[in-house]
Short mmCIF file of C-alpha atoms and ligand atoms in Angstrom, two decimals:
data_model
loop_
_atom_site.label_atom_id
_atom_site.label_comp_id
_atom_site.label_asym_id
_atom_site.label_seq_id
_atom_site.Cartn_x
_atom_site.Cartn_y
_atom_site.Cartn_z
CA MET F 15 227.42 166.23 167.28
CA ALA F 16 226.58 166.61 170.98
CA HIS F 17 228.87 165.99 173.87
CA SER F 18 228.34 162.74 176.35
CA GLY F 19 227.99 164.56 179.58
CA ARG F 20 229.24 161.63 181.29
CA ALA F 21 232.11 161.28 183.72
CA ARG F 22 235.76 161.51 182.86
CA VAL F 23 237.28 158.30 183.03
CA THR F 24 241.14 157.39 181.95
CA ALA F 25 242.86 154.36 181.33
CA GLY F 26 244.75 153.02 183.86
CA SER F 27 243.44 155.09 186.48
CA ARG F 28 239.72 155.61 187.90
CA LEU F 29 241.31 158.46 190.00
CA LYS F 30 240.67 161.99 189.50
CA PRO F 31 243.71 164.23 189.65
CA PRO F 32 244.00 167.50 191.65
CA SER F 33 243.50 171.05 190.09
CA ARG F 34 245.90 171.54 187.23
CA SER F 35 246.31 175.28 186.89
CA SER F 36 249.65 175.39 188.11
CA ALA F 37 251.47 172.78 186.83
CA GLY F 38 253.15 174.28 184.06
CA ALA F 39 254.05 173.46 180.39
CA ASN F 40 252.07 170.20 180.33
CA PRO F 41 249.90 170.53 182.95
CA ALA F 42 247.54 167.54 182.78
CA PHE F 43 250.58 165.00 182.37
CA LEU F 44 252.46 166.26 185.49
CA ALA F 45 249.44 166.44 187.25
CA ASP F 46 248.43 163.02 186.52
CA VAL F 47 251.87 161.77 187.15
CA LEU F 48 252.33 163.48 190.63
CA TYR F 49 248.87 162.13 191.67
CA GLY F 50 249.64 158.59 190.56
CA LEU F 51 252.97 158.65 192.30
CA GLY F 52 251.66 160.29 195.36
CA ARG F 53 249.33 157.42 195.93
CA GLN F 54 249.68 154.22 197.94
CA PRO F 55 249.95 151.50 195.97
CA LYS F 56 251.78 154.06 193.13
CA THR F 57 250.15 154.03 189.91
CA LEU F 58 250.49 155.80 186.27
CA PRO F 59 247.83 155.67 183.80
CA ALA F 60 248.32 153.84 180.60
CA LYS F 61 247.52 156.03 178.40
CA TYR F 62 250.92 157.91 178.57
CA PHE F 63 252.65 154.97 177.21
CA TYR F 64 251.98 156.22 173.84
CA ASP F 65 254.57 158.77 172.88
CA LEU F 66 256.26 158.28 169.22
CA GLU F 67 257.94 155.78 170.86
CA GLY F 68 255.48 154.32 172.91
CA SER F 69 253.40 153.72 169.87
CA ARG F 70 256.33 152.37 167.81
CA LEU F 71 257.23 149.67 170.74
CA PHE F 72 253.53 148.80 170.39
CA GLU F 73 253.76 148.27 167.28
CA GLU F 74 256.82 146.05 167.56
CA ILE F 75 254.69 144.47 170.43
CA THR F 76 251.93 142.96 168.00
CA ARG F 77 254.56 141.28 165.74
CA LEU F 78 256.18 139.34 169.14
CA PRO F 79 255.22 135.48 168.55
CA GLU F 80 253.69 135.85 171.89
CA TYR F 81 251.30 138.67 171.36
CA TYR F 82 248.25 136.80 169.96
CA PRO F 83 245.57 139.31 170.10
CA THR F 84 246.55 141.25 167.21
CA ARG F 85 247.27 138.57 164.87
CA THR F 86 244.01 136.89 166.20
CA GLU F 87 241.82 139.90 165.96
CA LEU F 88 243.08 140.18 162.16
CA GLY F 89 242.39 136.67 161.39
CA ILE F 90 238.61 137.30 162.90
CA LEU F 91 238.12 140.62 160.51
CA ASP F 92 239.33 138.81 157.63
CA ALA F 93 237.20 135.53 158.35
CA SER F 94 233.75 137.52 159.34
CA GLY F 95 234.43 140.69 157.50
CA PRO F 96 231.67 140.21 154.99
CA GLU F 97 229.56 139.96 158.08
CA ILE F 98 230.65 142.79 160.08
CA GLY F 99 230.40 144.73 156.85
CA SER F 100 226.92 143.88 156.07
CA LEU F 101 225.83 145.14 159.48
CA CYS F 102 227.50 148.67 158.79
CA PRO F 103 225.01 151.15 157.07
CA PRO F 104 226.07 152.07 153.23
CA GLY F 105 227.88 155.54 153.43
CA ALA F 106 228.67 155.78 156.98
CA ALA F 107 231.32 157.57 158.86
CA LEU F 108 233.79 154.93 160.68
CA VAL F 109 235.17 156.53 163.91
CA GLU F 110 238.18 154.71 165.21
CA PHE F 111 239.03 154.93 168.88
CA GLY F 112 242.62 154.12 169.53
CA SER F 113 243.55 154.17 166.07
CA GLY F 114 247.43 153.38 166.46
CA SER F 115 248.64 151.98 163.16
CA THR F 116 245.54 152.02 161.65
CA ALA F 117 246.16 148.12 160.21
CA LYS F 118 242.91 146.72 161.71
CA PHE F 119 240.79 149.76 159.59
CA ARG F 120 242.89 148.57 156.68
CA ARG F 121 241.55 144.88 156.83
CA LEU F 122 237.82 145.96 157.59
CA LEU F 123 237.82 148.64 154.76
CA PRO F 124 237.22 146.04 152.05
CA HIS F 125 233.89 145.34 153.42
CA LEU F 126 232.89 148.66 154.49
CA PRO F 127 230.06 149.51 151.82
CA ARG F 128 230.56 153.33 150.58
CA LEU F 129 232.71 154.34 153.65
CA SER F 130 232.27 158.54 153.47
CA ALA F 131 234.94 158.78 155.77
CA TYR F 132 237.57 157.58 158.25
CA VAL F 133 237.83 159.53 161.62
CA PRO F 134 241.10 157.77 163.74
CA VAL F 135 241.02 159.20 167.28
CA ASP F 136 244.12 159.20 169.55
CA VAL F 137 246.26 160.56 172.02
CA SER F 138 249.53 159.99 170.17
CA ALA F 139 249.74 163.22 168.29
CA ASP F 140 252.76 162.37 165.87
CA PHE F 141 252.13 158.86 165.49
CA LEU F 142 248.28 159.67 164.51
CA GLY F 143 249.30 162.38 162.07
CA ALA F 144 252.12 160.10 160.31
CA GLU F 145 249.61 156.85 160.28
CA ALA F 146 247.00 159.68 158.37
CA GLU F 147 249.40 160.53 155.76
CA ARG F 148 249.98 157.00 155.17
CA LEU F 149 246.47 156.02 154.68
CA ARG F 150 245.89 158.86 152.41
CA ALA F 151 248.81 158.03 150.34
CA ASP F 152 247.37 154.32 150.03
CA TYR F 153 243.93 155.43 149.59
CA PRO F 154 243.72 158.95 148.04
CA ASP F 155 239.69 158.99 147.31
CA LEU F 156 239.27 157.92 151.34
CA ARG F 157 238.34 161.09 153.21
CA VAL F 158 240.56 160.74 156.21
CA LEU F 159 239.96 163.20 159.25
CA PRO F 160 242.08 162.66 162.09
CA VAL F 161 241.25 163.86 165.58
CA GLU F 162 243.65 163.98 168.48
CA ALA F 163 242.10 163.81 171.64
CA ASP F 164 241.46 161.71 174.60
CA PHE F 165 238.24 159.59 173.56
CA SER F 166 237.73 158.95 177.46
CA ARG F 167 236.74 162.75 177.71
CA PRO F 168 234.28 164.45 175.91
CA PHE F 169 235.78 165.66 172.21
CA ARG F 170 234.10 166.85 168.81
CA LEU F 171 233.77 164.75 165.72
CA PRO F 172 234.92 166.81 162.71
CA ALA F 173 232.11 168.82 161.29
CA GLY F 174 229.30 167.52 158.98
CA ILE F 175 230.41 164.00 160.39
CA GLY F 176 227.53 163.42 162.31
CA GLU F 177 224.91 164.02 159.87
CA ARG F 178 226.04 160.47 158.41
CA PRO F 179 225.21 157.34 159.71
CA LEU F 180 228.16 156.64 162.17
CA VAL F 181 230.38 153.08 162.77
CA GLY F 182 232.53 152.66 165.85
CA PHE F 183 235.26 150.94 165.64
CA PHE F 184 237.13 149.99 168.85
CA PRO F 185 240.06 147.19 168.41
CA GLY F 186 242.48 145.81 170.02
CA SER F 187 241.18 144.74 173.37
CA THR F 188 241.90 148.34 174.19
CA ILE F 189 238.61 148.44 176.26
CA GLY F 190 240.57 145.93 178.53
CA ASN F 191 242.49 148.81 179.63
CA PHE F 192 239.79 150.23 181.74
CA GLU F 193 238.47 149.16 184.93
CA PRO F 194 235.13 147.43 184.34
CA GLU F 195 233.29 150.39 185.70
CA ASP F 196 234.92 152.52 183.49
CA ALA F 197 234.85 150.72 180.19
CA GLY F 198 230.89 150.62 180.82
CA LEU F 199 231.03 154.38 181.23
CA LEU F 200 232.72 154.43 178.07
CA LEU F 201 231.02 152.35 176.14
CA ALA F 202 227.57 154.62 177.18
CA ARG F 203 229.78 157.59 176.22
CA PHE F 204 230.17 156.05 172.65
CA ARG F 205 226.67 155.28 172.68
CA ASP F 206 225.74 159.07 173.17
CA LEU F 207 228.19 160.08 170.64
CA LEU F 208 227.71 157.80 167.86
CA GLY F 209 223.57 158.08 167.98
CA PRO F 210 220.88 155.64 168.19
CA ASP F 211 221.49 153.87 164.93
CA ALA F 212 225.08 153.60 165.26
CA VAL F 213 227.29 150.03 165.20
CA LEU F 214 230.03 149.98 167.73
CA ILE F 215 232.78 147.25 166.64
CA VAL F 216 234.67 146.24 169.68
CA GLY F 217 237.47 143.57 170.16
CA VAL F 218 237.71 142.05 173.02
CA ASP F 219 240.61 139.76 174.88
CA LEU F 220 239.38 136.36 176.30
CA VAL F 221 240.08 134.74 179.57
CA LYS F 222 242.38 132.02 178.74
CA ASP F 223 245.38 129.81 180.25
CA VAL F 224 247.51 132.00 182.66
CA GLY F 225 250.84 130.86 180.93
CA VAL F 226 249.37 132.17 177.57
CA LEU F 227 248.38 135.64 179.15
CA GLU F 228 251.68 136.31 180.85
CA ALA F 229 253.96 135.02 178.17
CA ALA F 230 251.99 137.64 176.09
CA TYR F 231 253.10 140.45 178.43
CA ASP F 232 256.35 139.75 179.25
CA ASP F 233 258.16 138.64 175.93
CA ALA F 234 261.40 136.84 175.69
CA GLN F 235 262.81 139.59 173.57
CA GLY F 236 261.99 142.02 176.25
CA VAL F 237 260.02 144.73 173.94
CA THR F 238 257.14 144.85 176.36
CA ALA F 239 259.96 145.44 179.12
CA GLN F 240 261.13 148.30 177.00
CA PHE F 241 257.17 149.50 176.62
CA ASN F 242 256.86 149.89 179.84
CA LEU F 243 260.22 151.21 180.99
CA ASN F 244 259.30 153.86 178.02
CA MET F 245 256.71 155.64 180.27
CA LEU F 246 259.48 156.57 182.88
CA ARG F 247 261.60 157.79 179.53
CA ARG F 248 259.02 159.61 178.91
CA ILE F 249 258.66 161.38 182.24
CA ASN F 250 262.03 162.05 182.29
CA ARG F 251 262.10 163.87 179.13
CA GLU F 252 259.13 166.01 179.00
CA LEU F 253 258.78 166.71 182.88
CA GLY F 254 262.02 166.91 183.55
CA ALA F 255 262.48 163.95 186.16
CA ASP F 256 265.38 162.11 186.54
CA PHE F 257 264.46 158.55 187.22
CA ASP F 258 267.14 155.62 186.67
CA LEU F 259 265.47 153.20 184.21
CA ASP F 260 268.21 150.55 185.35
CA GLY F 261 266.52 150.80 188.77
CA PHE F 262 263.58 149.48 187.63
CA SER F 263 261.96 146.27 186.60
CA HIS F 264 259.26 145.05 184.16
CA ARG F 265 256.94 142.71 185.80
CA ALA F 266 253.33 141.44 184.24
CA VAL F 267 251.21 138.99 186.56
CA TYR F 268 247.60 137.88 185.99
CA ASN F 269 245.45 138.77 188.89
CA ALA F 270 242.99 135.79 188.45
CA PRO F 271 240.50 137.01 190.99
CA LEU F 272 239.92 140.25 188.82
CA SER F 273 240.52 138.85 185.57
CA ARG F 274 243.53 140.96 184.26
CA ILE F 275 247.10 141.24 183.66
CA GLU F 276 248.87 143.95 185.68
CA MET F 277 251.65 145.33 184.29
CA HIS F 278 254.31 147.09 187.38
CA LEU F 279 257.68 148.83 187.02
CA VAL F 280 259.39 147.81 190.50
CA SER F 281 262.13 149.37 191.94
CA ARG F 282 265.42 147.36 192.30
CA ARG F 283 266.53 149.24 195.53
CA ALA F 284 265.32 151.98 197.86
CA GLN F 285 265.81 155.23 195.76
CA THR F 286 264.38 158.61 195.64
CA ALA F 287 263.50 160.02 192.44
CA GLN F 288 262.38 163.99 191.63
CA VAL F 289 259.60 164.68 189.33
CA ARG F 290 259.89 168.55 188.90
CA GLY F 291 261.46 169.27 192.42
CA HIS F 292 258.83 166.67 193.82
CA PRO F 293 260.71 163.84 195.61
CA ILE F 294 259.12 160.48 194.97
CA HIS F 295 260.55 157.69 197.46
CA PHE F 296 260.64 154.08 196.46
CA ALA F 297 261.31 150.79 199.15
CA ALA F 298 262.84 148.24 197.61
CA GLY F 299 260.53 146.06 195.47
CA GLU F 300 258.12 148.15 195.94
CA SER F 301 255.87 148.76 192.40
CA ILE F 302 254.28 151.49 190.13
CA HIS F 303 251.03 149.72 188.81
CA THR F 304 251.33 151.24 185.08
CA GLU F 305 248.41 148.91 183.54
CA SER F 306 245.92 146.46 183.65
CA SER F 307 244.24 144.40 180.90
CA TYR F 308 241.28 143.22 181.74
CA LYS F 309 240.05 139.78 179.90
CA TYR F 310 236.60 138.73 179.62
CA THR F 311 234.37 135.77 179.35
CA THR F 312 231.80 136.40 176.28
CA ASP F 313 229.07 136.37 178.58
CA ARG F 314 230.77 139.05 180.69
CA PHE F 315 231.32 141.20 178.02
CA GLU F 316 227.81 141.25 176.66
CA GLU F 317 226.55 141.88 180.07
CA LEU F 318 228.77 144.93 180.45
CA ALA F 319 227.67 146.07 176.95
CA ASP F 320 223.98 145.86 177.83
CA HIS F 321 224.36 147.70 180.57
CA ALA F 322 225.86 150.29 178.53
CA GLY F 323 222.71 150.84 176.17
CA TRP F 324 224.40 148.39 173.81
CA PRO F 325 221.61 145.37 173.86
CA ARG F 326 222.25 143.69 170.75
CA ALA F 327 225.29 141.85 170.18
CA ARG F 328 226.92 139.71 167.29
CA MET F 329 230.02 137.69 168.41
CA PHE F 330 232.57 136.59 166.18
CA THR F 331 236.05 135.01 167.36
CA ASP F 332 238.74 132.70 166.37
CA PRO F 333 238.81 128.49 166.69
CA ARG F 334 240.58 128.28 169.59
CA ARG F 335 238.42 131.35 171.43
CA LEU F 336 241.31 133.69 172.40
CA PHE F 337 239.64 136.68 171.25
CA ALA F 338 236.57 138.23 170.15
CA VAL F 339 235.09 140.82 167.96
CA PHE F 340 231.44 142.35 168.95
CA ALA F 341 229.06 144.01 166.65
CA LEU F 342 227.26 146.05 169.03
CA GLN F 343 223.84 147.80 168.48
CA PRO F 344 221.77 150.33 170.44
CA ARG F 345 218.34 148.73 169.85
N1 SAH X 17 243.78 150.00 167.52
C1 SAH X 17 245.10 149.64 167.07
C2 SAH X 17 245.99 150.29 168.43
C3 SAH X 17 245.78 150.06 169.83
S1 SAH X 17 246.86 150.32 171.06
C4 SAH X 17 245.30 148.22 167.07
O1 SAH X 17 244.06 147.36 167.81
O2 SAH X 17 246.31 147.64 167.28
C5 SAH X 17 245.83 151.66 171.84
C6 SAH X 17 245.82 152.78 171.02
O3 SAH X 17 244.84 153.64 171.66
C7 SAH X 17 247.19 153.57 171.06
O4 SAH X 17 247.71 154.07 169.70
C8 SAH X 17 247.34 154.76 172.13
O5 SAH X 17 247.79 155.99 171.62
C9 SAH X 17 245.22 155.11 172.13
N2 SAH X 17 245.00 155.36 173.42
C10 SAH X 17 245.12 154.63 174.33
N3 SAH X 17 244.35 155.68 175.84
C11 SAH X 17 243.72 156.56 174.86
C12 SAH X 17 242.78 157.39 175.21
N4 SAH X 17 242.64 157.55 176.02
N5 SAH X 17 242.38 158.34 174.13
C13 SAH X 17 242.77 158.05 172.87
N6 SAH X 17 243.75 157.09 172.38
C14 SAH X 17 244.11 156.40 173.32
C1 AVI X 18 246.43 148.60 173.96
N1 AVI X 18 246.05 147.22 174.71
C2 AVI X 18 245.07 147.19 174.67
C3 AVI X 18 247.44 146.30 174.70
C4 AVI X 18 247.16 145.45 175.58
O1 AVI X 18 247.22 144.12 175.49
O2 AVI X 18 246.59 145.74 177.03
C5 AVI X 18 248.42 147.36 175.67
C6 AVI X 18 249.80 146.23 175.87
N2 AVI X 18 250.72 146.25 176.94
C7 AVI X 18 251.40 145.20 176.67
N3 AVI X 18 251.31 145.00 175.91
C8 AVI X 18 250.30 145.46 175.21
#
């Protein structure tokens, strides 16, 4: 399958990191961390939430009473599954971008006519491997071909898959973790990857009451806070850093003009952390912006998709219009 030649995009950051040649054992991670923490305001790319612990914490989030997106999207897939499935060509291979637990795929599977293969793509390597094994055990006749990759960069589909009609699946509103401009580039890249006859099924979280939004990202049990802090735990473990996790607090706030939830780690005091011998200074109250989660209106998302080469959109939503699932086609 041909690679898309488009610019690189990274969840949570639009900024190009410096050269990675001398960074050591995990050069891309170290370079991205030093780059993000060297900027004002400080940032870290959201894709680094997902080590094994981060993936497990995200699954816990999906079961929280405040986190409405997962159960709402699953409800839409159940209610509209037959119609969504009817748009997918028989014998297609389905490529899921950011597959996580594969729970959404499992709900869609009964509606997909004679699926030839399932290709879960994820950066969270160990979690991906374990979930692919579970899926094989549950569906012995299904071809499961996991790909460990950052889907925002060029990557290859497994051999032979490109000969099949392709269905893309991008649930969870993971697209909301990209800056809108990068989300457009990503959709255009998926169009190139999937080909001119593809269908792309995308989950999109919708603009809504600020109280509902902020509760979903600042739950009473503190699971989202742990998910956020796990980024620093991972940096400590994998990059030999010495962040004091008690020195940072979780903050989630809706930025209404930009229609996005922002997650931050706020330094409780003035402090300095070391990352591989690089001192990182924090003023009291200074934050690291770890994630944006953009919320769309259906019109705004359809416009974004149209500009990215997906002019035909069918929209499925829940009775409260909390979330939308789009089935996009390139012509
Ligand atoms: N699709 C699942 C999981 C969503 S969580 C659901 O709807 O519930 C987001 C998933 O995308 C995680 O599993 C994370 O590891 C993965 N992910 C995030 N950024 C990624 C990237 N740039 N490339 C590949 N996978 C990514
Ligand atoms: C994966 N992504 C769509 C989630 C979201 O809602 O933005 C990640 C998340 N962050 C905090 N809670 C969940």
